Coordinates of N, CA and C in Angstrom, one line a residue:
X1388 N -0.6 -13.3 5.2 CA -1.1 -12.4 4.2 C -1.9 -13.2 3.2
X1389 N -3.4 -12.8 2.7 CA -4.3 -13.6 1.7 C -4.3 -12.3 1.3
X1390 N -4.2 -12.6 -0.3 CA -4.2 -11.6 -1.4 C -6.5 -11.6 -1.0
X1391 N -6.7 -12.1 -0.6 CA -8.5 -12.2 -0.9 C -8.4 -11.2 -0.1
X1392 N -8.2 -10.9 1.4 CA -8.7 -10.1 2.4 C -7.8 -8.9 2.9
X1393 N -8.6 -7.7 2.6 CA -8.1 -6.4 2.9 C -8.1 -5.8 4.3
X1394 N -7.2 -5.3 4.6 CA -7.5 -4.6 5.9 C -7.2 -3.2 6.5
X1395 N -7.9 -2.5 7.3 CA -8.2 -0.7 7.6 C -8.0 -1.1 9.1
X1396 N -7.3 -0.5 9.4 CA -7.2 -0.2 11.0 C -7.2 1.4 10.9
X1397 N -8.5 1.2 12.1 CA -8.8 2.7 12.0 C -7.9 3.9 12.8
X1398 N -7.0 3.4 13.6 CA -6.3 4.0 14.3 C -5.3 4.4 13.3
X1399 N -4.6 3.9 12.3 CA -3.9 3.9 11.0 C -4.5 5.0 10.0
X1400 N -5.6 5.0 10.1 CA -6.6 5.8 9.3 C -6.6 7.2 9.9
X1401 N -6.7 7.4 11.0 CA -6.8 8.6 12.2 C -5.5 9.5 12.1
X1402 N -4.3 8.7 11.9 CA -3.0 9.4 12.7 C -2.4 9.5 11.4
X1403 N -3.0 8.9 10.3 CA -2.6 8.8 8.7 C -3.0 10.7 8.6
X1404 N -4.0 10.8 8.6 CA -4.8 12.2 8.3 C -4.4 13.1 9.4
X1405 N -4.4 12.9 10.3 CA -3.8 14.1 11.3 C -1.8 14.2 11.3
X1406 N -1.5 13.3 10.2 CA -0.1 13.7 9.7 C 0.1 14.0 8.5
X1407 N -1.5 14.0 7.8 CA -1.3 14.5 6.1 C -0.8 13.4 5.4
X1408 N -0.5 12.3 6.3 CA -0.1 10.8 4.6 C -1.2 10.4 4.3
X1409 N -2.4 11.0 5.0 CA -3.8 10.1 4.3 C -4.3 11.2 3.9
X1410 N -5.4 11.1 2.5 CA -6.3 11.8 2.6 C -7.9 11.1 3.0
X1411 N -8.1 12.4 2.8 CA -9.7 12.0 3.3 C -10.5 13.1 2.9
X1412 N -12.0 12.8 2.6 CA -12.7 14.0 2.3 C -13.0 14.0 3.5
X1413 N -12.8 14.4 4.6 CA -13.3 14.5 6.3 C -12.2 15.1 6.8
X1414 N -10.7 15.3 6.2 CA -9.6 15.9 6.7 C -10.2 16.8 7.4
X1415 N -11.1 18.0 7.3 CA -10.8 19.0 7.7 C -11.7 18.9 8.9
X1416 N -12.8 18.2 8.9 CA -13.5 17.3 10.0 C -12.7 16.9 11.6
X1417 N -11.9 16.1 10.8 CA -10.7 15.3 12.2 C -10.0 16.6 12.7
X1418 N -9.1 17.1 11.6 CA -8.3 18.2 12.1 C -8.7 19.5 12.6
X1419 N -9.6 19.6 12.3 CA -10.5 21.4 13.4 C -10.8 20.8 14.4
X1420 N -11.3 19.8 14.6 CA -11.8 19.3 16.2 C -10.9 19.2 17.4
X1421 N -11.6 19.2 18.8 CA -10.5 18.5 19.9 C -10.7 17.2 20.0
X1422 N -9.9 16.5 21.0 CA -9.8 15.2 20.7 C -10.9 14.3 21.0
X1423 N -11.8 15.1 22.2 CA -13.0 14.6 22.4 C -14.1 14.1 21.4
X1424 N -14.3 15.4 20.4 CA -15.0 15.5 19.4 C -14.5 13.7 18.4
X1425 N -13.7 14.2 18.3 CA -13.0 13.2 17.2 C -12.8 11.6 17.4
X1426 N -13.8 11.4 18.4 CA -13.9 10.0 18.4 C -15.4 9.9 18.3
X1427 N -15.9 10.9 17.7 CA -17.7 11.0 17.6 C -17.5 9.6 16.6
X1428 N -18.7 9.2 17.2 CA -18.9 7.5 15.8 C -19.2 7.7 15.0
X1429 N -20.1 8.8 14.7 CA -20.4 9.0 13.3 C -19.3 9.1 12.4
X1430 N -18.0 10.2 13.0 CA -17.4 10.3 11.9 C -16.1 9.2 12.0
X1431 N -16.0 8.3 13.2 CA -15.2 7.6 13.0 C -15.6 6.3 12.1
X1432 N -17.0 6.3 11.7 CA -17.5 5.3 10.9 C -17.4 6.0 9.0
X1433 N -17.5 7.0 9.1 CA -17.3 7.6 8.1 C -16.1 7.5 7.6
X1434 N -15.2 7.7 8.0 CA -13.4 7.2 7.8 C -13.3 5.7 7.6
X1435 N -13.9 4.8 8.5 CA -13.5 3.4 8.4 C -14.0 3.2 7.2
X1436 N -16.1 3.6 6.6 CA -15.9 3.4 5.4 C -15.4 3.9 4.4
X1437 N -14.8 4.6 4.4 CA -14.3 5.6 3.4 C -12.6 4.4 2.6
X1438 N -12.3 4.0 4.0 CA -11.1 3.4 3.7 C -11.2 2.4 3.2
X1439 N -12.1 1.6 3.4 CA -12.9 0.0 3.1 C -13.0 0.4 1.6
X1440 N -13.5 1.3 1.3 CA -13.9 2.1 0.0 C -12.7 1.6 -0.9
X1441 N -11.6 2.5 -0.4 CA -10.2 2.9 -1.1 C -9.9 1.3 -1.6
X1442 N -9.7 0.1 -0.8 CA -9.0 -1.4 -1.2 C -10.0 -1.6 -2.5
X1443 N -8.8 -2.8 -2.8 CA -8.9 -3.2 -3.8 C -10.2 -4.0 -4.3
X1444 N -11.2 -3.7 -4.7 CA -12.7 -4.0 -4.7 C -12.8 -6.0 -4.9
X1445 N -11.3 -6.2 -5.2 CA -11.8 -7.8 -5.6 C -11.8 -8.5 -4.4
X1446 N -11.3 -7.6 -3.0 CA -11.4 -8.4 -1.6 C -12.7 -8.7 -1.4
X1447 N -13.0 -9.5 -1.2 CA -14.3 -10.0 -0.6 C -14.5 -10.1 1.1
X1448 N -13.0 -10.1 2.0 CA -13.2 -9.9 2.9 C -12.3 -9.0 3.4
X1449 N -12.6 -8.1 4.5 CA -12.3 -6.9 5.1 C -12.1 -7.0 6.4
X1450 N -10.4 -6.8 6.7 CA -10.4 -7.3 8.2 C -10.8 -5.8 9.0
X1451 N -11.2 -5.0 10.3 CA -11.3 -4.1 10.7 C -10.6 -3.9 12.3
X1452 N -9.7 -3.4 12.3 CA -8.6 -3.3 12.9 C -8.6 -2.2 13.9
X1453 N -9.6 -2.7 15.7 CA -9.3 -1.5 16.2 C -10.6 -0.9 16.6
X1454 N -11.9 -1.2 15.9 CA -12.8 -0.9 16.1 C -14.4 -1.7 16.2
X1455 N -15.7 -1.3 16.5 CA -15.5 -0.5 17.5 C -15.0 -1.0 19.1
X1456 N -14.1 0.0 19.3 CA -13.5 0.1 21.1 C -14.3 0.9 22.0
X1457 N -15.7 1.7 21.5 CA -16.0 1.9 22.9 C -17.8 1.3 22.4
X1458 N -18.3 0.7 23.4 CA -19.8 0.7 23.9 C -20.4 1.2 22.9
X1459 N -20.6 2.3 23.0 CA -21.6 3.6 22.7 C -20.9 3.5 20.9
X1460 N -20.1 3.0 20.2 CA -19.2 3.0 18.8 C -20.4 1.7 18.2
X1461 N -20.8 0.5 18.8 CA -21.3 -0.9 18.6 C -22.4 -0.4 17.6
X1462 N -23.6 0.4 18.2 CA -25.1 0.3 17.2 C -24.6 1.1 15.9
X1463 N -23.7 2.5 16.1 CA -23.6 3.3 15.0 C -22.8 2.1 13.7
X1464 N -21.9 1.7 14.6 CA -21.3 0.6 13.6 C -22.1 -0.2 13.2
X1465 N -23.4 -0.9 13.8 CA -23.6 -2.0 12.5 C -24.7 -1.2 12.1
X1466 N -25.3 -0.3 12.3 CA -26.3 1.1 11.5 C -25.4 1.0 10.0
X1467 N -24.2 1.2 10.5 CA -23.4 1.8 9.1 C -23.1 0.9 8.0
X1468 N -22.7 -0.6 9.1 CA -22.8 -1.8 8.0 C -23.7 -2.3 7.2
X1469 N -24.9 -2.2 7.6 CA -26.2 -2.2 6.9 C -26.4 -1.0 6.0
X1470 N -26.2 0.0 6.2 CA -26.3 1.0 5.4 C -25.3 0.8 3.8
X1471 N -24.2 0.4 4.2 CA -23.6 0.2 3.2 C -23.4 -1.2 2.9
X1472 N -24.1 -1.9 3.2 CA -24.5 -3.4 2.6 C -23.6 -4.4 2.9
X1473 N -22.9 -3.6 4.2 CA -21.6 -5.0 4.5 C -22.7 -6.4 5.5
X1474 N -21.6 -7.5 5.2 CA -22.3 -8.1 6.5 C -20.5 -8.5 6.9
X1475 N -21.1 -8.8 8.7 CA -19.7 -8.9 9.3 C -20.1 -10.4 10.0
X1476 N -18.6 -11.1 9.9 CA -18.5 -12.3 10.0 C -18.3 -13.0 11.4
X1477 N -17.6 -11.6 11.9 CA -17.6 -11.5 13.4 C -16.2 -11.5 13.4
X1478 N -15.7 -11.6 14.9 CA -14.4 -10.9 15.5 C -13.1 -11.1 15.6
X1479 N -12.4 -10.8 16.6 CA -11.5 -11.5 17.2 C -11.1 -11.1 18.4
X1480 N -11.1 -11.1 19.8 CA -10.8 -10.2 20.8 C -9.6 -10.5 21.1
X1481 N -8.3 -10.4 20.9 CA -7.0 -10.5 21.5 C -6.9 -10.2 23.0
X1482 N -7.0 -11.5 23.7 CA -7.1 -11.1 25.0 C -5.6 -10.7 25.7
X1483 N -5.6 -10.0 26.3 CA -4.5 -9.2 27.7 C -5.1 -8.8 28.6
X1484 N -4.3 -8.9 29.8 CA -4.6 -8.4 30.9 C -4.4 -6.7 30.7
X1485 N -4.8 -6.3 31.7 CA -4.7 -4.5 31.3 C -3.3 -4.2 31.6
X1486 N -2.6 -5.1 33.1 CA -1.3 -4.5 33.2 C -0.3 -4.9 31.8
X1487 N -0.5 -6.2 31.1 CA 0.4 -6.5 30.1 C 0.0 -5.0 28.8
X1488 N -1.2 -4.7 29.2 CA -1.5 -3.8 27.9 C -1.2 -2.6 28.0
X1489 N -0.9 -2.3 29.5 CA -0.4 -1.1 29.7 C 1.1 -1.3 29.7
X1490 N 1.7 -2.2 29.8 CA 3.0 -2.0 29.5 C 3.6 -2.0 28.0
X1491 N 2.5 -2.7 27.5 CA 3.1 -2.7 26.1 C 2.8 -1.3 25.4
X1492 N 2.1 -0.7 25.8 CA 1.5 1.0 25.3 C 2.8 1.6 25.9
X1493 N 3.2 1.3 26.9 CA 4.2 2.2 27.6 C 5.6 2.2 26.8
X1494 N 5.6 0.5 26.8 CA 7.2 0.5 26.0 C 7.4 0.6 24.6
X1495 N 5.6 0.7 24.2 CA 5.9 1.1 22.2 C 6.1 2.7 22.4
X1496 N 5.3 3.5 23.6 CA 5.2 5.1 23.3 C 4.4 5.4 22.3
X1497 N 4.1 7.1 22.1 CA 3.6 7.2 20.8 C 3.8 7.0 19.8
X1498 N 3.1 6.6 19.1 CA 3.5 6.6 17.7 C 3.1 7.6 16.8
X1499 N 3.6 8.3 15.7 CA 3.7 8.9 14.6 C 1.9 9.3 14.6
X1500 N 1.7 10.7 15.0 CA 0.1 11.3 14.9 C -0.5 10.4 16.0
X1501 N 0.2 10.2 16.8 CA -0.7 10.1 18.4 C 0.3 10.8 19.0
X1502 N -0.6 11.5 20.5 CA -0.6 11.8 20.6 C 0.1 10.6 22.5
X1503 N 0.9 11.3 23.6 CA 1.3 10.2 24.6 C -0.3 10.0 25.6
X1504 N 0.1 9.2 26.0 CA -0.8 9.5 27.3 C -1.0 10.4 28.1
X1505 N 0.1 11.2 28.2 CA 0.3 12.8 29.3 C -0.4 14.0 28.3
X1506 N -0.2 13.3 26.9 CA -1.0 15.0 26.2 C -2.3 14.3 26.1
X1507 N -2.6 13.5 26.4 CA -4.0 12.9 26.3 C -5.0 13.5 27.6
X1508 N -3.7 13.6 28.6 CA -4.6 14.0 29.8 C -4.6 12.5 30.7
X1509 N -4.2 11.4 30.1 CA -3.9 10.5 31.0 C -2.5 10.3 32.0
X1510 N -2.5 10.8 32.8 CA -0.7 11.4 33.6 C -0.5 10.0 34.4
X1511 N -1.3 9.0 34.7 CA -0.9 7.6 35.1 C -1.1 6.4 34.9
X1512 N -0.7 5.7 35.3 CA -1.0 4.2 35.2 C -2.7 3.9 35.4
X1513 N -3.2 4.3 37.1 CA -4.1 4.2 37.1 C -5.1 4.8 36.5
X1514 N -5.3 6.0 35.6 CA -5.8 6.6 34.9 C -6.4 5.7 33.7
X1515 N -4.7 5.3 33.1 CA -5.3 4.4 31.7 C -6.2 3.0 32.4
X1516 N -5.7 2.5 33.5 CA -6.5 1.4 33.5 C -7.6 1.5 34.0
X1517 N -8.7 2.9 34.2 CA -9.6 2.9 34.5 C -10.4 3.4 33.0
X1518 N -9.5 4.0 32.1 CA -10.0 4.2 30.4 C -9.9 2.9 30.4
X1519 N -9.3 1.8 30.4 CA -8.9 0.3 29.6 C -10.3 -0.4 30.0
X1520 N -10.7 -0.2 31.3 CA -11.6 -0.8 32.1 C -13.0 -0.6 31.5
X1521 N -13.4 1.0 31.7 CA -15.0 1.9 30.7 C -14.5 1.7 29.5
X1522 N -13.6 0.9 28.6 CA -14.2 1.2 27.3 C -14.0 -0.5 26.9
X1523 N -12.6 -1.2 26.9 CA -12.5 -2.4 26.2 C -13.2 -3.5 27.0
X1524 N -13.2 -3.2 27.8 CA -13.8 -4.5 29.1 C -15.4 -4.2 29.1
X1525 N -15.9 -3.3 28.6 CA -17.5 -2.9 28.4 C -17.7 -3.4 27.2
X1526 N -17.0 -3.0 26.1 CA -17.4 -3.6 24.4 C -17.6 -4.7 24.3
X1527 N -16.1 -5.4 24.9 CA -16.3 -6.9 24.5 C -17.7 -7.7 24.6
X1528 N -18.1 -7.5 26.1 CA -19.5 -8.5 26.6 C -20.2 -8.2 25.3
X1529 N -20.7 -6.8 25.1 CA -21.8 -6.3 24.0 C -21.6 -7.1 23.1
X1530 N -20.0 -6.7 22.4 CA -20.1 -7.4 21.0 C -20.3 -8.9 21.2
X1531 N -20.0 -9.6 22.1 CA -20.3 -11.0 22.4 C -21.5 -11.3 22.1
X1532 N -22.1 -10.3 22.6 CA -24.1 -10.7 22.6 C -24.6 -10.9 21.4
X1533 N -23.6 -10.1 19.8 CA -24.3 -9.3 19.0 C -23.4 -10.0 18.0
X1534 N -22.5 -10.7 17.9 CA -21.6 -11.3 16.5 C -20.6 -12.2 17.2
X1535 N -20.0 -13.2 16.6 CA -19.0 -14.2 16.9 C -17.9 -13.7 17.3
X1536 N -17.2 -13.8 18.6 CA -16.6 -13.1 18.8 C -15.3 -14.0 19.4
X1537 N -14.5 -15.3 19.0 CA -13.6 -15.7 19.5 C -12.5 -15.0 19.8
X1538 N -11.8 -15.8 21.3 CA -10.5 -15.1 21.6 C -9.4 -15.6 21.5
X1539 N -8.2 -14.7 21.4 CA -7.1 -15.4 21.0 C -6.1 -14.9 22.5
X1540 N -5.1 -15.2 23.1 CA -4.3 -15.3 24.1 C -3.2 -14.8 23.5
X1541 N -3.2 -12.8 23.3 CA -2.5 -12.7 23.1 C -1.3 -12.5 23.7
X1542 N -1.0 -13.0 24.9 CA 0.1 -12.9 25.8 C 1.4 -14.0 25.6
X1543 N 0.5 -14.5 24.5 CA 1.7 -15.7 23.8 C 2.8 -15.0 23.0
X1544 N 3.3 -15.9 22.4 CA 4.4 -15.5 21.6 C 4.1 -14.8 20.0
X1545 N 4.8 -13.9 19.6 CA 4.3 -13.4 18.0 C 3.8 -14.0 17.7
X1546 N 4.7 -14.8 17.0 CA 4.0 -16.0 16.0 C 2.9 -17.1 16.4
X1547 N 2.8 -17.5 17.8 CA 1.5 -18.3 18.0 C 0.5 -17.3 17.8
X1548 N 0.6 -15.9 18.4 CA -0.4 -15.1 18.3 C -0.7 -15.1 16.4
X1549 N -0.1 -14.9 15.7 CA -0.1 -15.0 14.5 C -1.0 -16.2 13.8
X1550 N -0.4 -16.8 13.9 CA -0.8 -18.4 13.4 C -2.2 -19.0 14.2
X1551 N -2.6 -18.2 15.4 CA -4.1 -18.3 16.1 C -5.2 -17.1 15.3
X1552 N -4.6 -16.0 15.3 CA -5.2 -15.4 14.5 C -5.3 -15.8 12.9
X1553 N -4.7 -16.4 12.1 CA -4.5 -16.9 10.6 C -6.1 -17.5 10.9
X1554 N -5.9 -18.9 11.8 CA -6.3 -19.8 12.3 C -8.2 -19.6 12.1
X1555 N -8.1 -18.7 13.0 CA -9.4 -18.0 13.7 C -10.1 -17.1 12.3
X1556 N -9.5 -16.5 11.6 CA -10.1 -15.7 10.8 C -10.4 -16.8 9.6
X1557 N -10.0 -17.3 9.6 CA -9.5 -18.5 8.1 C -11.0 -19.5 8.6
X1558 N -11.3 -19.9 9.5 CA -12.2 -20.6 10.4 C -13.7 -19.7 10.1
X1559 N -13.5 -18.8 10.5 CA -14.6 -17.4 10.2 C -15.1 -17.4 8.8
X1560 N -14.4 -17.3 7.9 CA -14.7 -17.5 7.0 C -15.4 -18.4 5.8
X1561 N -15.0 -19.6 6.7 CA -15.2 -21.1 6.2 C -16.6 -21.1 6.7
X1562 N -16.9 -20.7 7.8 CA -18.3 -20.8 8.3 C -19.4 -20.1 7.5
X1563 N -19.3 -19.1 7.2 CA -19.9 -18.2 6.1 C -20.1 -18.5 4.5
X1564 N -18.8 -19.4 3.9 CA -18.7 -19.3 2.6 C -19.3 -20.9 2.2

């Protein structure tokens, strides 16, 4: 934890408001839609700024937790960063294999305003790993092309994962400042 750098994980942000512990001036946005709608980028950019908004303005850096995850999410996103005068330092891709990431989705289960994989309409294994495949394994290359994108091996232990990530973001920043 650095008291300097704030962080929005948008998925947090999503299931915050479709359970009423968040507000948002978009609540009513997220919650009338289906779930198709509601990963529009527009308004999923609208929420992430909104939340960036909410921290404590003395952060100078903003970690973004989660997004963007699909392709088609990358231009609207840095449209929005420019728009609102951020610049981004670049990344971190936590690497896993799809089976370690499907097991770990499996043995966390839903969480609190998500919804499972079966009300999603994903009823298998091979289902998700063909979503895992068209969305995360597409973004990465892009964002590679487009901002700094080191990876970290998260298949390690917490804490190395931890202390690679300290590591990696702390590094990011030093290059910039």
């Amino acid at each position: 934890e650095n008291p300097s750098i704030g962080h929005v994980s948008i998925g947090e942000v999503w299931r915050g408001i479709m359970t009423g512990t968040t507000s948002s001036q978009y609540t009513e946005q997220v919650t009338s839609q289906d779930i198709t709608k509601k990963q529009s980028d527009d308004l999923t950019n609208r929420l992430l700024f909104e939340a960036v908004h909410k921290l404590d303005l003395s952060k100078k850096v903003v970690l973004i937790d989660g997004y963007p995850r699909f392709e088609t999410a990358i231009e609207p996103f840095l449209l929005m960063t420019e728009e609102q005068r951020c610049r981004i330092l670049g990344g971190i891709c936590l690497e896993l294999s799809v089976d370690q990431s499907v097991d770990r989705i499996e043995d966390r289960g839903a969480r609190v305003g998500e919804e499972s994989f079966k009300a999603k309409g994903i009823s298998d294994r091979d289902k998700y790993v063909s979503f895992y495949e068209n969305t995360y394994l597409k973004t990465i290359p892009k964002l590679r092309e487009l901002i700094s994108l080191p990876s970290i091996d998260a298949s390690q232990s917490l804490d190395t994962v931890y202390e690679d990530t300290k590591n990696t973001i702390n590094n990011l920043i030093k290059r910039e400042y």
